Short mmCIF file of C-alpha atoms and ligand atoms in Angstrom, two decimals:
data_model
loop_
_atom_site.label_atom_id
_atom_site.label_comp_id
_atom_site.label_asym_id
_atom_site.label_seq_id
_atom_site.Cartn_x
_atom_site.Cartn_y
_atom_site.Cartn_z
CA MET A 299 67.44 124.33 175.29
CA GLU A 300 66.73 125.53 178.85
CA GLU A 301 63.30 126.97 177.90
CA ARG A 302 62.10 123.48 176.97
CA PHE A 303 61.15 122.82 180.59
CA GLU A 304 58.21 125.20 180.18
CA GLU A 305 56.87 122.96 177.38
CA GLU A 306 57.61 119.85 179.47
CA ALA A 307 56.20 121.27 182.73
CA ALA A 308 53.27 118.84 182.99
CA ALA A 309 55.49 115.90 182.03
CA TRP A 310 58.10 116.94 184.62
CA ALA A 311 55.46 117.30 187.36
CA ALA A 312 54.27 113.74 186.58
CA TRP A 313 57.86 112.47 186.39
CA VAL A 314 58.91 113.74 189.82
CA ARG A 315 56.34 111.43 191.41
CA ARG A 316 58.21 108.47 189.87
CA ASP A 317 61.73 109.84 190.07
CA VAL A 318 64.75 108.37 191.90
CA TYR A 319 64.94 111.55 194.04
CA PRO A 320 63.83 109.78 197.27
CA HIS A 321 66.83 107.43 196.97
CA TYR A 322 69.42 110.16 196.26
CA ALA A 323 68.09 113.03 198.40
CA PRO A 324 69.62 111.79 201.71
CA ALA A 325 73.14 111.85 200.21
CA PHE A 326 72.50 115.36 198.92
CA PHE A 327 71.13 116.67 202.20
CA ASP A 328 74.20 115.24 203.98
CA LEU A 329 76.15 117.89 202.03
CA VAL A 330 73.75 120.73 202.85
CA PRO A 331 74.86 122.93 205.78
CA PRO A 332 72.45 123.65 208.65
CA PRO A 333 69.90 126.44 208.06
CA GLY A 334 71.37 129.92 208.07
CA ARG A 335 70.01 133.35 207.19
CA ALA A 336 68.61 132.69 203.72
CA THR A 337 68.69 129.85 201.18
CA LEU A 338 68.11 130.11 197.43
CA ASP A 339 66.94 127.10 195.40
CA VAL A 340 67.89 127.85 191.77
CA GLY A 341 65.91 125.94 189.13
CA CYS A 342 63.40 124.83 191.76
CA GLY A 343 61.01 123.25 189.23
CA GLU A 344 57.76 122.23 190.90
CA GLY A 345 59.44 122.81 194.24
CA ARG A 346 60.26 119.41 195.78
CA VAL A 347 63.77 120.40 196.91
CA THR A 348 62.59 123.82 198.15
CA ARG A 349 59.89 122.12 200.24
CA ASP A 350 62.45 119.68 201.65
CA LEU A 351 64.81 122.56 202.52
CA THR A 352 61.98 124.45 204.22
CA ALA A 353 60.99 121.30 206.14
CA ARG A 354 64.60 121.18 207.41
CA GLY A 355 64.33 124.71 208.75
CA HIS A 356 65.77 126.72 205.85
CA SER A 357 64.28 130.09 204.99
CA THR A 358 64.07 129.39 201.29
CA VAL A 359 63.29 131.22 198.05
CA GLY A 360 62.77 129.11 194.92
CA VAL A 361 63.35 130.48 191.42
CA ASP A 362 62.86 128.89 188.03
CA LEU A 363 62.75 129.92 184.39
CA SER A 364 59.45 128.12 183.81
CA PRO A 365 56.38 130.16 184.86
CA THR A 366 54.23 127.01 184.87
CA LEU A 367 56.58 125.17 187.24
CA VAL A 368 56.83 128.23 189.50
CA ARG A 369 53.02 128.35 189.66
CA MET A 370 52.92 124.63 190.53
CA ALA A 371 55.53 125.15 193.25
CA ALA A 372 53.53 128.04 194.75
CA GLU A 373 50.32 125.99 194.66
CA ALA A 374 52.01 123.06 196.43
CA ASP A 375 53.45 125.37 199.12
CA PRO A 376 51.12 128.37 199.60
CA GLY A 377 53.34 129.90 202.30
CA GLY A 378 56.46 129.64 200.14
CA ASP A 379 58.33 132.27 198.12
CA TYR A 380 58.63 131.25 194.45
CA ARG A 381 59.65 133.54 191.60
CA VAL A 382 60.29 133.34 187.88
CA ALA A 383 63.95 134.16 187.29
CA HIS A 384 66.88 133.19 185.10
CA ALA A 385 69.84 131.49 186.79
CA SER A 386 72.21 133.89 185.02
CA GLU A 387 70.27 136.97 186.10
CA LEU A 388 69.03 136.54 189.65
CA PRO A 389 66.88 139.36 191.07
CA PHE A 390 68.81 139.48 194.35
CA ASP A 391 71.52 141.66 195.88
CA ASP A 392 75.15 140.60 196.13
CA GLY A 393 75.63 138.38 199.18
CA ALA A 394 71.88 137.98 199.83
CA PHE A 395 72.15 134.24 200.64
CA ASP A 396 74.37 132.03 202.73
CA LEU A 397 73.31 128.92 200.82
CA VAL A 398 72.48 128.39 197.14
CA VAL A 399 71.15 125.00 196.06
CA ALA A 400 71.01 123.82 192.43
CA TYR A 401 69.60 120.30 192.25
CA ASN A 402 69.83 118.80 188.76
CA VAL A 403 69.91 122.20 187.12
CA LEU A 404 73.47 123.04 186.04
CA MET A 405 73.47 120.54 183.15
CA ASP A 406 70.23 122.10 181.92
CA VAL A 407 71.25 125.75 181.82
CA ASP A 408 72.57 127.02 178.50
CA ALA A 409 75.35 129.06 180.13
CA LEU A 410 77.02 127.03 182.89
CA GLY A 411 79.70 129.61 183.69
CA ALA A 412 77.24 132.51 183.92
CA ALA A 413 74.86 130.54 186.17
CA VAL A 414 77.61 129.51 188.57
CA ALA A 415 79.05 133.05 188.57
CA GLU A 416 75.61 134.41 189.44
CA ALA A 417 75.24 131.89 192.27
CA GLY A 418 78.63 133.09 193.51
CA ARG A 419 77.52 136.74 193.31
CA VAL A 420 74.39 136.25 195.46
CA LEU A 421 76.34 134.20 198.03
CA ALA A 422 77.72 135.97 201.07
CA ARG A 423 81.35 135.32 201.97
CA GLY A 424 81.46 132.09 203.98
CA GLY A 425 78.35 130.90 202.12
CA ARG A 426 78.06 127.69 200.13
CA LEU A 427 76.72 126.34 196.86
CA CYS A 428 75.36 122.77 196.96
CA ALA A 429 74.77 121.22 193.55
CA CYS A 430 73.76 117.89 192.08
CA VAL A 431 74.25 117.21 188.36
CA THR A 432 73.96 114.14 186.16
CA HIS A 433 77.37 112.57 186.53
CA PRO A 434 79.74 113.45 183.66
CA LEU A 435 80.36 109.70 183.15
CA ASN A 436 76.62 109.18 182.84
CA ASP A 437 76.42 112.10 180.38
CA ALA A 438 79.10 110.52 178.23
CA ARG A 439 77.19 107.21 178.30
CA ALA A 440 80.62 105.61 178.72
CA PHE A 441 79.04 102.46 180.13
CA GLU A 442 77.00 101.99 176.95
CA GLY A 443 80.11 102.11 174.80
CA ARG A 444 79.07 105.24 172.97
CA VAL A 445 81.33 107.88 174.36
CA HIS A 446 81.06 110.96 172.12
CA SER A 447 83.84 112.96 173.65
CA TYR A 448 83.88 113.22 177.40
CA LEU A 449 85.93 116.39 177.02
CA GLU A 450 83.57 118.24 174.70
CA SER A 451 80.28 119.83 175.84
CA GLN A 452 77.43 118.76 173.59
CA PRO A 453 73.66 119.03 173.75
CA PHE A 454 71.95 115.84 174.90
CA GLU A 455 68.39 114.64 174.54
CA ILE A 456 67.22 111.49 176.30
CA ALA A 457 63.61 110.26 176.26
CA GLU A 458 62.72 108.11 179.27
CA GLU A 459 59.60 106.25 180.31
CA ARG A 460 58.75 105.05 183.80
CA ASP A 461 55.45 103.64 185.05
CA GLY A 462 53.57 105.18 182.14
CA ALA A 463 55.15 108.63 182.49
CA ARG A 464 57.35 109.99 179.72
CA MET A 465 59.95 112.70 180.02
CA THR A 466 62.44 114.03 177.51
CA PHE A 467 65.55 115.35 179.21
CA ARG A 468 67.53 117.95 177.31
CA GLY A 469 70.69 119.67 178.42
CA TRP A 470 74.43 119.83 178.00
CA THR A 471 77.13 117.29 178.69
CA HIS A 472 80.00 118.64 180.78
CA SER A 473 83.21 117.12 182.06
CA PHE A 474 84.09 117.27 185.74
CA GLU A 475 86.70 119.85 184.75
CA ASP A 476 83.98 122.07 183.20
CA TYR A 477 82.14 122.13 186.52
CA SER A 478 85.35 122.64 188.47
CA ARG A 479 86.45 125.53 186.20
CA ALA A 480 83.03 127.21 186.46
CA LEU A 481 83.32 127.09 190.26
CA GLU A 482 86.94 128.26 190.15
CA SER A 483 86.02 131.26 187.94
CA ALA A 484 83.21 132.14 190.35
CA GLY A 485 85.68 132.14 193.25
CA LEU A 486 84.13 129.04 194.82
CA VAL A 487 86.22 126.24 196.34
CA ILE A 488 85.03 122.64 196.28
CA GLU A 489 84.76 121.32 199.85
CA ALA A 490 83.08 117.96 199.35
CA VAL A 491 82.08 115.61 196.52
CA ARG A 492 79.64 112.67 196.61
CA GLU A 493 78.92 109.98 194.01
CA PRO A 494 76.18 107.95 195.71
CA PRO A 495 75.45 104.45 194.36
CA GLY A 496 72.02 103.47 193.11
CA GLY A 497 69.65 101.42 195.21
CA PRO A 498 68.60 97.76 194.90
CA GLU A 499 65.46 98.72 192.98
CA GLN A 500 67.54 100.38 190.25
CA ASP A 501 69.29 98.88 187.24
CA ASP A 502 72.57 97.24 188.25
CA ARG A 503 74.51 99.77 186.17
CA TRP A 504 73.81 102.47 188.76
CA ARG A 505 75.73 100.49 191.36
CA ARG A 506 78.73 100.42 188.99
CA VAL A 507 78.51 103.95 187.54
CA PRO A 508 77.21 106.92 189.52
CA MET A 509 74.05 108.50 188.17
CA PHE A 510 74.76 111.81 189.91
CA LEU A 511 77.67 113.97 191.01
CA MET A 512 77.00 116.06 194.10
CA LEU A 513 79.24 118.75 195.48
CA ARG A 514 79.49 121.52 198.04
CA ALA A 515 81.58 124.62 197.31
CA LEU A 516 82.55 127.47 199.62
CA LYS A 517 82.82 131.19 198.91
CA PRO A 518 85.86 131.92 201.09
CA ARG A 519 85.75 134.78 203.60
CA THR A 520 88.89 136.36 202.12
C1 SAM B 174 65.64 118.68 186.09
S1 SAM B 174 64.68 120.07 186.60
C2 SAM B 174 65.05 120.07 188.32
C3 SAM B 174 64.04 120.84 189.13
C4 SAM B 174 64.26 120.81 190.63
N1 SAM B 174 65.55 121.33 191.03
C5 SAM B 174 64.06 119.41 191.14
O1 SAM B 174 65.05 118.71 191.40
O2 SAM B 174 62.90 119.00 191.25
C6 SAM B 174 65.63 121.45 185.99
C7 SAM B 174 64.98 122.78 186.26
O3 SAM B 174 65.88 123.82 185.94
C8 SAM B 174 65.14 124.87 185.36
N2 SAM B 174 66.06 125.71 184.59
C9 SAM B 174 66.77 125.34 183.49
N3 SAM B 174 67.50 126.37 183.06
C10 SAM B 174 67.26 127.41 183.90
C11 SAM B 174 67.75 128.75 183.97
N4 SAM B 174 68.64 129.21 183.12
N5 SAM B 174 67.29 129.53 184.98
C12 SAM B 174 66.40 129.06 185.88
N6 SAM B 174 65.91 127.80 185.87
C13 SAM B 174 66.34 126.98 184.88
C14 SAM B 174 64.10 124.20 184.53
O4 SAM B 174 63.02 125.05 184.21
C15 SAM B 174 63.72 123.03 185.45
O5 SAM B 174 62.66 123.36 186.31
#
């Protein structure tokens, strides 16, 4: 499933120019701690979040499974550090970062627990993981009356079209408990949760049901 982004790289690069990211990014960056020693952006895609972190003063490395997206990210930010790497096998030492960011990635990885554990491994004690995922309620499509089973992880595939761009999103549905347990197993403690409402330009449903779940988790010092 997760490799499909390589096939969809061009579609994703076109999609990000039409995406709702500009509306939701401020809520996410409210969760992000001030720049520290080193920040890792896991699943950086074509690099929009990495560039925004760098613009905010973070010393950032971006990694992604898709070589095409990593190349696009490097082309868009020639001074940046972008590498091809798997979220479950990061080429970094234990404790190398004081911040790991995963923006709309954890529902796409095939092994949620392994990816969160690896984020926990490369975090220094006192460091934080900031993540945004499609909201579990949104995954379950509860508002459309076709709840599969909120409690059961299943593959999803959703084709969307916006302003002439098409993108097929594929990933895994997870409950809030799945995310919480993955963090718990990695020794990370949830500090803050956000469920920002959609904006006036979006379908009314996104002011009733959150599109995204954002959280910040701490790797405690002891
Ligand atoms: C929805 S995109 C988000 C990209 C970027 N964070 C952003 O918001 O623009 C998900 C990204 O996660 C990457 N990805 C999925 N599974 C991965 C894995 N196991 N390791 C590294 N990257 C992965 C995909 O290649 C894709 O670029």
